[in-house]
Amino acid sequence: MEPSLVTGLYGEVSGLPAPVSAHSDLVRGSRLRYSQQWTLIADSNHHKSIRTVLLPGPCAPVAGELVSAISPIRGQRAVVRETSGHQLLEIWNHHGLRKCLNLTALKKHGRVYEDVQFGCLSWSECEKKLLYVAEKNKNTHDGESAWRKDRSVYCEDWGEALNNKSVPVIFVLNLQNGSVSELQGVPPDVSPGQALWAPGSQSVVFVGWYHEPFRLGLRFCSNRRSAIFKLDLDGNCECVSGSDLSVSCPRLSPDGSTIVYLQGRVFGPHNQCLSLQQLDLRSRKTSTLLEVVNRPLTGEFAGVYEALPPCCWSADSQRVVFSSARRNWKDLYMVDRQSNKVTSLSDSLPDLSKVFGSWKLLTVQKDLMVVCCSSPNTPPTLQPIMTFDLHWTVLDVTPPPEEDNTHYSGLDFGAVLVKPTRRLHETKIPLVVFIHGGPHSQFQLSGTAPQLDWLSSASLCLWDVSLNYRGSTGFGQDSILSLIGNIGTQDVKDVQRAVLTALQSDITLDPKRLAVIGGSHGGFLSCHLVGQYPEFYRACAARNPVINAATLLGTSDIVDWRYSSVGLQYSYDQIPTAEALTAMLEKSPITHAAQIKAPVLLMLGGKDRRVSPHQGLELYKALKSRASPVRLLWFPEDGHSLSRVDTQADCFLNTVLWLHQHL
């Protein structure tokens, strides 16, 4: 009866698990993130050539990770993690967890920014400091009494999907003593983000967005006035780019001599073709590496339309690699700094380029590129692992002379027709028309959304066609500009023309069973189509659609686009006029609501700040008052993208049932 043995026995017995409850966890209802390790074996004679790829390791869940970064020398991993309402900064190495700091408990700042607009986590060269961006404490200097006095004062933020992100501040964490300090010297009219250490780690480079006289929505908008700044640790700050432009994605070369970044116009199209600039840090001179492409030649590079990956440089600092849209595809490109020549790397692999329609560069490490490939019948993968029972065809559509844009004549556009490969029992097959939002975005030949809809189309014995009307990215800047002032007409006719082309391309499609689906501007066009062509479409499903641009003017976080879209110039001091409101109303689907006959399914996010849910409610009431068939789904906790997992599942199910019922 030795006491230690008795307590040991107790510990053993009491440690046996006893079931206390049970439930079936069939659907978790949450978005899962996990990591997976791949081992590449390089050729012993040529280290940049991969000899073989070993089977991947097991998937490991990544719980609560907001942002992470690998140190440049020792390969340590810094992670900002959310757990139990606290934000922790962890440092991991090959021995395990080396350091953990509770950033929330330090009370130096608010939440750390993890978004793609502002968020960053950058190691210094000596690996003794970390750089990140967080929300400024509201009562840092004013004290508790002042905070109580001002707590009801309105505080601007950066709009849709950036709620409560108002005053970003750059912070430096000293890993040796655990101290956190705010970098002083950022201009007061600038909100900093995307920060990185300059060579020597005695200064930082960041993007600064001008927020005076007020903030406009930043998400999906590459036209916000901003500049590249350099700030030293003593608080001396200088602008190293033009100040009346829009910039993003600064990326430092491995030799520390050059920064490349993207540059575009301010206002106008919210997304646009961008130029690639290079800044020589020694001479402080900026030059253009890639110009804006106004009208690409057939099969040639069409311009830069999306963010650069975090690592995009070759090891010799002479080449930059990136992904970008080219018509209906997303291709992989490399530009040489000496010759400014652009090469399509995906075209150099003809066997794979025929299989994959989308090549997304994830990173470049010592000239080894990690690329995510996909197509409508192949989900995103680093290696081909499975395909779906679908066949896809690209349609090139040329508008007839009466639909040509006289200011931008000769433009064409594209579409993707997707169908099941198996033989269907029906002689005539329904067609679902998918229209992307934006409007300055695109449907790519990738294995992501709307591919879930494509899969449902296969299981429901439907075909679908996804449209890239004039104004979509990937077709040059002229195509984007052609839509300005022509929404509700040019884009509507493009969609209708593409649908007619698809019907003519295959006699098995049923012209009497057509449905149209879209979100945001895609919802705008969907509602236009069932109103302008009431006898043509049998069903409509619209997510957060723009219904009345005039009533949307005062509620959207991107008020500038409401003017630009109808062809009017915007300025911060703009006061609505009767003429402007009339132009917005005349281009809106609400003017055709009385003609709508097709059943309409509306899906609205109660917290949408880009397109107020009252837009959809306006159409809902107009249809209800006329006894037109309409169904409305309301998601009170979701925003414009309707991206919550439970929301996506609900929208998917209801859309599929809606199509099944009415087609």
XYZ file of C-alpha atoms in Angstrom, residues 18-640:
623
model
C -16.399 7.300 -19.959
C -18.835 8.184 -22.748
C -21.251 10.886 -21.583
C -23.043 11.826 -24.805
C -23.072 11.096 -28.519
C -23.997 12.812 -31.747
C -23.490 12.198 -35.456
C -21.108 14.828 -36.918
C -21.987 14.371 -40.574
C -21.567 18.026 -41.555
C -19.255 20.235 -39.560
C -20.521 23.467 -41.064
C -17.128 25.146 -41.008
C -14.332 25.879 -43.467
C -11.359 23.581 -42.898
C -7.741 24.581 -43.516
C -4.908 22.078 -43.419
C -1.277 21.764 -44.416
C 0.386 19.015 -46.397
C 4.075 18.388 -46.991
C 5.520 17.351 -50.330
C 9.125 16.187 -50.732
C 10.924 16.995 -53.992
C 14.099 15.126 -54.925
C 16.357 17.324 -57.045
C 18.730 16.043 -59.700
C 22.221 15.716 -58.206
C 23.785 17.262 -61.306
C 21.250 20.039 -61.776
C 19.615 21.175 -58.549
C 16.923 23.181 -60.367
C 15.618 20.006 -62.022
C 13.201 17.772 -60.095
C 14.045 14.088 -60.369
C 11.049 12.760 -58.477
C 8.237 13.791 -56.132
C 7.572 11.579 -53.128
C 4.056 10.797 -51.996
C 2.633 13.619 -49.870
C 2.541 13.345 -46.103
C -0.687 13.238 -44.086
C -2.903 16.294 -43.911
C -2.528 18.266 -40.661
C -5.270 20.711 -39.583
C -4.249 24.345 -39.301
C -6.459 25.579 -36.482
C -6.895 29.308 -35.966
C -3.947 30.418 -38.113
C -4.447 33.951 -39.426
C -1.090 34.669 -41.074
C 2.332 32.982 -41.136
C 5.842 33.510 -42.518
C 9.045 31.452 -42.854
C 12.322 33.085 -41.758
C 14.933 33.550 -44.530
C 17.903 31.702 -42.968
C 16.982 29.143 -40.324
C 13.524 28.316 -41.644
C 11.689 29.292 -38.464
C 7.951 29.718 -38.800
C 6.098 32.687 -37.325
C 2.360 32.265 -36.862
C -0.352 34.627 -35.646
C -3.073 32.388 -34.254
C -6.569 33.075 -32.919
C -7.603 31.035 -29.873
C -10.244 31.658 -27.196
C -10.619 35.295 -28.211
C -6.880 35.998 -27.993
C -4.335 36.520 -30.748
C -1.050 34.714 -30.132
C 2.217 35.083 -32.009
C 4.127 31.798 -32.072
C 7.647 30.999 -33.274
C 8.241 27.397 -34.342
C 11.472 25.644 -35.338
C 12.494 22.017 -35.905
C 12.520 21.434 -32.128
C 8.943 22.635 -31.683
C 7.371 25.802 -30.212
C 10.189 28.178 -29.346
C 8.298 31.306 -28.244
C 4.688 32.366 -27.729
C 3.454 35.916 -27.052
C -0.117 36.879 -26.247
C -0.528 39.997 -28.416
C -4.021 40.643 -27.073
C -2.828 40.662 -23.467
C -0.042 43.157 -24.278
C -2.744 45.740 -25.205
C -0.388 47.524 -27.600
C -2.907 47.444 -30.440
C -6.191 45.983 -31.617
C -6.594 42.986 -33.871
C -3.785 41.931 -36.207
C -4.707 42.370 -39.880
C -4.771 39.093 -41.782
C -6.539 40.226 -44.978
C -4.897 40.429 -48.403
C -5.330 44.209 -48.617
C -3.325 45.270 -45.524
C -2.079 42.108 -43.838
C 1.594 41.100 -43.675
C 4.127 39.260 -41.513
C 7.768 39.911 -42.412
C 11.033 38.658 -40.865
C 14.060 40.922 -40.575
C 17.322 39.703 -42.139
C 18.788 38.968 -38.690
C 15.634 37.030 -37.733
C 15.377 39.030 -34.485
C 12.382 41.175 -35.477
C 8.961 40.714 -37.026
C 6.904 43.287 -38.882
C 3.095 43.230 -38.975
C 0.028 45.491 -39.257
C -2.693 45.799 -36.603
C -5.580 48.103 -35.710
C -4.618 51.136 -33.646
C -5.908 51.190 -30.075
C -8.681 53.753 -29.873
C -7.735 54.914 -26.365
C -3.943 54.754 -26.705
C -3.321 58.428 -25.939
C -6.639 59.890 -24.909
C -7.295 57.887 -21.750
C -10.412 56.123 -20.503
C -12.508 59.270 -19.975
C -11.909 60.507 -23.506
C -12.736 57.073 -24.893
C -16.065 57.060 -23.054
C -16.852 60.529 -24.396
C -16.098 59.535 -28.023
C -17.279 55.929 -28.069
C -20.439 56.833 -30.037
C -18.556 58.871 -32.651
C -18.787 57.280 -36.111
C -15.566 55.574 -37.180
C -14.999 54.911 -40.880
C -13.621 51.600 -42.038
C -12.582 50.182 -45.416
C -15.934 48.729 -46.398
C -17.158 45.318 -47.474
C -15.243 42.399 -45.884
C -13.037 44.899 -43.998
C -15.451 45.742 -41.204
C -13.854 47.443 -38.164
C -10.566 47.872 -40.019
C -10.137 51.604 -39.823
C -6.695 52.761 -38.646
C -3.986 50.229 -39.546
C -0.611 50.738 -37.858
C 2.772 49.075 -38.503
C 4.277 47.296 -35.497
C 7.694 45.738 -34.862
C 8.090 42.792 -32.497
C 11.532 42.349 -30.941
C 11.907 38.594 -30.484
C 14.831 38.953 -28.056
C 13.001 40.896 -25.355
C 9.371 40.406 -26.450
C 8.687 44.144 -26.828
C 6.160 45.479 -29.352
C 6.551 49.013 -30.696
C 4.614 51.135 -33.183
C 6.584 52.533 -36.128
C 6.284 56.318 -36.061
C 6.368 58.622 -39.077
C 3.575 57.270 -41.295
C 1.805 60.292 -42.875
C -1.444 61.050 -41.005
C -3.568 60.903 -44.184
C -2.301 57.427 -45.094
C -3.336 53.921 -44.013
C -0.334 51.549 -44.266
C -0.335 47.895 -45.290
C 1.559 45.174 -47.194
C 4.742 46.150 -45.298
C 8.127 44.448 -45.731
C 11.662 45.052 -44.517
C 14.020 46.946 -46.804
C 17.580 45.556 -47.203
C 19.506 45.878 -43.939
C 16.273 45.864 -41.876
C 16.779 49.512 -40.852
C 13.737 50.682 -42.783
C 10.480 49.293 -44.138
C 8.606 49.618 -47.419
C 4.818 49.704 -47.415
C 1.754 50.607 -49.462
C -0.123 53.621 -48.124
C -3.762 54.212 -49.074
C -4.919 57.815 -48.819
C -8.031 57.978 -46.638
C -8.946 61.644 -46.857
C -11.525 63.064 -47.189
C -13.098 59.645 -46.449
C -12.520 55.948 -47.026
C -13.991 54.055 -49.969
C -14.412 50.284 -50.149
C -11.096 48.580 -50.887
C -12.026 44.924 -51.409
C -11.888 43.975 -55.137
C -10.939 47.561 -56.022
C -7.534 48.163 -57.619
C -8.339 51.825 -58.331
C -7.804 53.405 -54.902
C -5.294 56.275 -54.605
C -2.152 54.921 -52.951
C 1.642 55.057 -53.089
C 4.793 53.160 -52.116
C 6.509 54.625 -49.037
C 9.856 53.997 -47.369
C 10.020 54.543 -43.594
C 13.161 54.227 -41.471
C 13.174 53.231 -37.798
C 13.798 56.867 -36.778
C 10.452 57.924 -38.265
C 11.665 59.491 -41.523
C 9.176 58.685 -44.281
C 9.304 59.385 -48.021
C 7.088 58.544 -50.977
C 9.064 56.588 -53.589
C 6.328 56.270 -56.246
C 3.858 58.587 -57.942
C 1.204 59.926 -55.571
C -1.797 60.176 -57.946
C -1.850 56.498 -58.860
C -3.024 53.193 -57.451
C -0.313 50.729 -56.367
C -0.094 47.336 -54.653
C 1.991 44.191 -54.100
C 5.577 45.431 -53.485
C 7.973 42.470 -53.874
C 11.699 42.699 -53.012
C 14.238 40.937 -55.239
C 16.508 38.288 -53.647
C 19.594 40.516 -54.104
C 17.808 43.425 -52.361
C 18.321 45.832 -55.247
C 14.835 46.150 -56.726
C 11.184 46.237 -55.781
C 8.509 45.399 -58.322
C 4.912 46.457 -57.776
C 1.614 46.846 -59.636
C 0.292 50.236 -60.718
C -3.027 51.446 -62.113
C -5.363 54.396 -62.474
C -7.416 56.048 -59.739
C -11.237 55.791 -60.024
C -12.913 54.587 -63.214
C -13.163 50.773 -63.513
C -12.829 49.241 -60.040
C -10.624 46.493 -61.501
C -8.373 47.079 -64.466
C -5.342 46.047 -66.453
C -2.259 47.019 -64.417
C 1.315 47.896 -65.287
C 4.284 46.221 -63.601
C 6.778 48.767 -62.247
C 10.322 48.264 -60.947
C 11.960 50.555 -58.393
C 15.766 50.621 -58.147
C 16.403 51.100 -54.421
C 19.880 52.544 -54.977
C 19.053 55.172 -57.597
C 15.399 55.599 -56.491
C 14.428 55.523 -60.177
C 11.252 53.803 -61.327
C 10.772 52.219 -64.743
C 8.001 50.243 -66.399
C 8.614 46.535 -66.763
C 5.224 45.710 -68.317
C 2.845 48.246 -69.849
C -0.931 48.165 -69.693
C -2.174 46.054 -72.614
C -5.003 47.888 -74.351
C -5.840 45.317 -77.000
C -3.928 42.007 -76.959
C -3.147 40.131 -80.137
C -4.629 36.670 -80.554
C -2.803 34.192 -78.357
C -0.506 36.856 -76.892
C -0.040 38.180 -73.343
C -3.159 40.128 -72.350
C -1.867 42.109 -69.352
C -1.719 41.848 -65.542
C -5.048 41.682 -63.714
C -4.365 40.167 -60.287
C -2.062 40.321 -57.285
C 1.510 39.090 -57.432
C 2.278 36.014 -55.287
C 4.369 36.719 -52.148
C 7.453 35.118 -53.769
C 7.655 35.825 -57.487
C 11.373 36.411 -58.239
C 13.884 34.103 -59.871
C 17.003 33.349 -57.814
C 19.170 35.634 -59.960
C 16.770 38.608 -59.500
C 16.468 38.980 -63.279
C 13.019 37.485 -63.879
C 9.564 37.881 -62.364
C 6.977 35.093 -62.529
C 3.220 35.579 -62.109
C -0.221 34.329 -63.138
C -2.712 36.409 -65.074
C -5.872 36.118 -67.135
C -5.721 35.653 -70.896
C -9.210 35.608 -72.368
C -10.973 32.679 -70.661
C -7.752 31.181 -69.302
C -5.409 31.926 -66.418
C -1.828 31.439 -67.622
C 1.628 31.392 -66.054
C 4.063 34.067 -67.292
C 7.672 35.123 -66.847
C 9.068 38.560 -67.717
C 12.785 39.176 -68.223
C 14.014 42.465 -66.720
C 16.741 42.932 -69.307
C 14.619 42.527 -72.431
C 11.094 43.177 -71.009
C 10.088 40.049 -72.937
C 7.104 38.092 -71.609
C 7.040 34.312 -71.972
C 4.072 32.020 -71.342
C 5.379 29.144 -69.242
C 2.099 27.251 -69.477
C 2.270 27.351 -73.293
C 5.731 25.798 -73.084
C 4.069 22.635 -71.708
C 1.603 21.856 -74.526
C 0.481 18.486 -73.161
C -0.546 20.026 -69.824
C -1.863 23.297 -71.282
C -4.479 21.267 -73.163
C -5.616 19.666 -69.892
C -5.594 22.668 -67.544
C -7.288 25.990 -68.141
C -5.972 27.697 -65.006
C -2.353 27.961 -63.784
C -2.090 29.776 -60.454
C 1.428 30.452 -59.150
C 1.623 29.916 -55.386
C 5.339 30.581 -54.814
C 8.832 30.454 -56.304
C 11.667 29.018 -54.186
C 15.174 28.853 -55.689
C 13.669 28.781 -59.184
C 11.303 25.927 -58.311
C 7.723 27.022 -58.941
C 4.713 25.647 -57.075
C 1.691 25.966 -59.353
C -1.927 25.052 -58.676
C -3.543 23.730 -61.855
C -7.217 23.166 -62.566
C -9.911 23.123 -65.246
C -13.696 22.799 -65.255
C -13.417 19.018 -64.921
C -10.314 18.931 -62.663
C -10.378 20.422 -59.146
C -7.449 22.597 -57.988
C -4.430 20.386 -57.427
C -0.641 20.330 -57.355
C -0.802 17.003 -59.172
C -3.645 15.575 -61.287
C -5.550 13.275 -58.930
C -9.100 13.082 -60.269
C -11.384 14.422 -62.961
C -15.133 14.875 -63.204
C -17.406 13.527 -65.878
C -17.569 16.833 -67.755
C -16.474 18.185 -71.114
C -15.738 21.867 -71.729
C -15.527 23.944 -74.893
C -14.436 27.566 -75.367
C -16.679 29.793 -77.459
C -15.332 32.960 -79.088
C -18.156 35.405 -79.737
C -18.054 38.409 -82.079
C -20.903 40.930 -81.701
C -22.808 41.733 -84.918
C -22.296 45.234 -86.401
C -25.410 46.634 -84.712
C -24.008 45.622 -81.285
C -20.455 46.851 -81.872
C -19.115 49.615 -79.618
C -18.218 52.528 -81.911
C -15.661 53.920 -79.439
C -13.964 50.531 -79.011
C -14.793 48.832 -82.278
C -13.833 45.265 -83.119
C -13.836 43.797 -79.605
C -14.950 40.219 -79.110
C -15.510 38.198 -75.952
C -15.650 34.599 -74.733
C -17.697 31.934 -73.031
C -17.181 28.423 -71.695
C -19.706 25.698 -72.502
C -19.671 22.786 -70.033
C -21.581 19.543 -70.475
C -21.619 15.999 -69.069
C -19.589 13.552 -71.137
C -22.022 10.701 -70.615
C -24.924 10.306 -72.973
C -28.145 11.721 -71.554
C -31.549 10.109 -71.981
C -33.345 13.315 -72.890
C -33.254 14.408 -76.514
C -33.246 18.104 -75.549
C -31.123 19.324 -72.648
C -31.736 22.464 -70.506
C -29.044 25.167 -70.445
C -28.034 27.222 -67.385
C -26.353 30.595 -68.032
C -23.767 31.670 -65.412
C -22.807 35.365 -65.324
C -19.877 36.612 -63.241
C -20.013 39.713 -61.054
C -17.647 42.624 -60.970
C -18.315 43.501 -63.735
C -14.527 43.701 -64.213
C -13.656 40.106 -63.329
C -13.959 36.853 -65.230
C -14.940 33.210 -65.288
C -11.747 31.231 -65.810
C -11.214 27.686 -66.954
C -10.512 26.665 -63.377
C -11.736 24.075 -60.909
C -13.229 26.576 -58.432
C -16.614 28.300 -58.283
C -18.862 28.117 -60.224
C -17.683 24.560 -60.688
C -19.915 23.384 -57.852
C -22.751 24.559 -60.066
C -21.208 22.712 -63.000
C -21.169 19.508 -60.981
C -24.800 19.975 -60.070
C -25.534 20.599 -63.734
C -23.967 17.229 -64.526
C -25.990 15.427 -61.860
C -29.185 17.226 -62.940
C -28.542 16.520 -66.629
C -28.055 20.217 -67.416
C -25.513 22.003 -69.575
C -24.177 25.408 -68.647
C -22.443 28.314 -70.308
C -20.296 30.812 -68.343
C -19.919 34.263 -69.851
C -17.006 36.694 -70.134
C -18.829 39.628 -71.701
C -17.036 42.768 -72.921
C -15.728 44.461 -69.782
C -14.338 41.225 -68.317
C -10.665 41.039 -67.390
C -8.240 39.099 -69.578
C -9.270 40.775 -72.834
C -7.286 44.023 -72.545
C -7.951 47.477 -71.111
C -10.057 48.534 -74.114
C -12.550 45.787 -73.343
C -12.786 46.984 -69.724
C -13.276 50.622 -70.743
C -15.886 49.722 -73.370
C -18.394 48.869 -70.642
C -18.172 52.251 -68.892
C -21.486 54.007 -69.516
C -22.941 50.927 -71.230
C -24.023 48.705 -68.337
C -27.499 47.283 -68.784
C -27.205 47.354 -72.579
C -23.835 46.184 -73.971
C -23.305 43.506 -71.313
C -26.924 42.322 -71.547
C -26.669 41.970 -75.325
C -23.330 40.160 -74.998
C -24.847 37.558 -72.700
C -27.834 37.071 -74.983
C -25.550 36.810 -78.033
C -23.412 34.172 -76.306
C -26.485 32.146 -75.317
C -27.706 32.176 -78.924
C -24.225 31.106 -80.053
C -24.260 28.217 -77.563
C -27.705 27.104 -78.741
C -26.521 27.143 -82.346
C -23.395 25.164 -81.461
C -25.325 22.076 -80.340
C -28.777 21.009 -81.491
C -29.326 18.913 -78.346
C -29.757 22.074 -76.222
C -33.360 22.979 -75.493
C -34.057 26.671 -76.318
C -37.279 26.475 -74.324
C -35.590 25.487 -71.053
C -33.072 28.202 -70.158
C -32.139 29.587 -66.743
C -29.844 32.437 -65.741
C -27.743 32.711 -62.556
C -25.449 35.444 -61.247
C -24.254 37.399 -58.228
C -23.690 41.162 -57.744
C -23.302 42.544 -61.283
C -24.054 39.026 -62.489
C -27.332 39.266 -60.576
C -27.883 42.705 -62.132
C -27.554 41.119 -65.585
C -29.649 38.075 -64.669
C -32.544 40.301 -63.644
C -32.068 42.447 -66.752
C -32.252 39.380 -68.984
C -35.491 37.993 -67.541
C -36.956 41.509 -67.818
C -35.712 42.377 -71.319
C -36.318 38.860 -72.713
C -39.365 37.709 -70.688
C -40.309 34.893 -73.086
C -36.759 33.522 -73.364
C -35.810 32.384 -69.838
C -37.687 29.949 -67.606
C -35.931 30.638 -64.263
C -33.564 33.065 -62.540
C -31.398 32.879 -59.402
C -29.666 36.075 -58.244
C -27.298 36.636 -55.296
C -27.134 40.179 -53.878
C -28.085 41.757 -57.217
C -27.969 45.452 -58.087
C -31.604 46.261 -58.886
C -31.820 50.066 -58.766
C -28.497 51.893 -59.115
C -30.138 55.197 -58.175
C -31.320 54.009 -54.756
C -28.019 52.166 -54.216
C -26.000 55.379 -54.526
C -26.157 56.401 -50.873
C -25.692 52.949 -49.351
C -22.762 51.357 -51.210
C -19.174 51.402 -49.940
C -17.968 52.079 -53.511
C -20.032 55.140 -54.372
C -17.459 56.124 -57.018
C -18.340 53.072 -59.120
C -22.007 54.067 -59.130
C -21.022 57.172 -61.097
C -18.302 55.584 -63.228
C -20.490 52.670 -64.313
C -22.974 54.989 -66.012
C -20.225 57.058 -67.639
C -20.029 59.966 -65.166
C -16.863 61.368 -63.597
C -16.560 61.013 -59.838
C -15.079 63.294 -57.205
C -15.244 63.093 -53.420
C -17.406 66.223 -53.182
C -19.972 64.894 -55.665
C -23.599 65.826 -54.955
C -26.243 63.715 -56.752
C -28.117 65.483 -59.535
C -31.429 64.638 -61.143
C -29.593 63.839 -64.383
C -27.180 61.443 -62.669
C -29.941 59.650 -60.762
C -32.003 59.364 -63.949
C -29.051 57.796 -65.799
C -28.585 55.267 -62.997
C -32.287 54.401 -62.909
C -32.552 53.995 -66.677
C -29.731 51.423 -66.663
C -31.253 49.385 -63.825
C -33.235 46.113 -63.955
C -36.054 47.619 -61.894
C -37.246 49.444 -65.027
C -38.059 46.048 -66.590
C -39.556 44.441 -63.470
C -43.116 44.648 -64.783
C -42.174 42.448 -67.762
C -40.570 39.635 -65.697
C -42.386 36.306 -66.053
C -39.704 33.801 -65.032
C -39.681 32.619 -61.388
C -36.943 34.530 -59.502
C -34.903 33.208 -56.552
C -33.199 35.986 -54.546
C -30.368 35.307 -52.050
C -29.425 38.305 -49.900
C -26.791 38.973 -47.232
C -28.105 41.091 -44.383
C -24.649 42.612 -43.761
C -23.813 43.355 -47.402
C -22.146 46.780 -47.573
C -21.375 46.746 -51.277
C -24.897 46.096 -52.559
C -27.478 46.774 -49.871
C -29.908 43.870 -49.348
C -32.681 46.417 -49.811
C -31.846 46.229 -53.519
C -33.127 42.664 -53.681
C -36.045 43.550 -51.448
C -37.023 46.258 -53.939
C -37.373 43.677 -56.707
C -39.033 41.201 -54.341
C -41.807 43.711 -53.558
C -42.217 44.668 -57.222
C -42.683 41.010 -58.180
C -44.918 40.164 -55.202
C -47.214 43.070 -56.022
C -47.728 41.571 -59.492
C -48.182 38.009 -58.229
C -45.007 36.977 -60.055
C -43.331 33.845 -58.625
C -40.469 34.898 -56.348
C -38.637 33.335 -53.398
C -36.270 35.231 -51.102
C -33.546 33.729 -48.892
C -32.226 36.084 -46.171
C -28.849 35.479 -44.519
C -28.642 38.016 -41.672
C -24.985 37.368 -40.719
C -23.484 37.257 -44.221
C -22.070 39.933 -46.520
C -21.752 40.510 -50.239
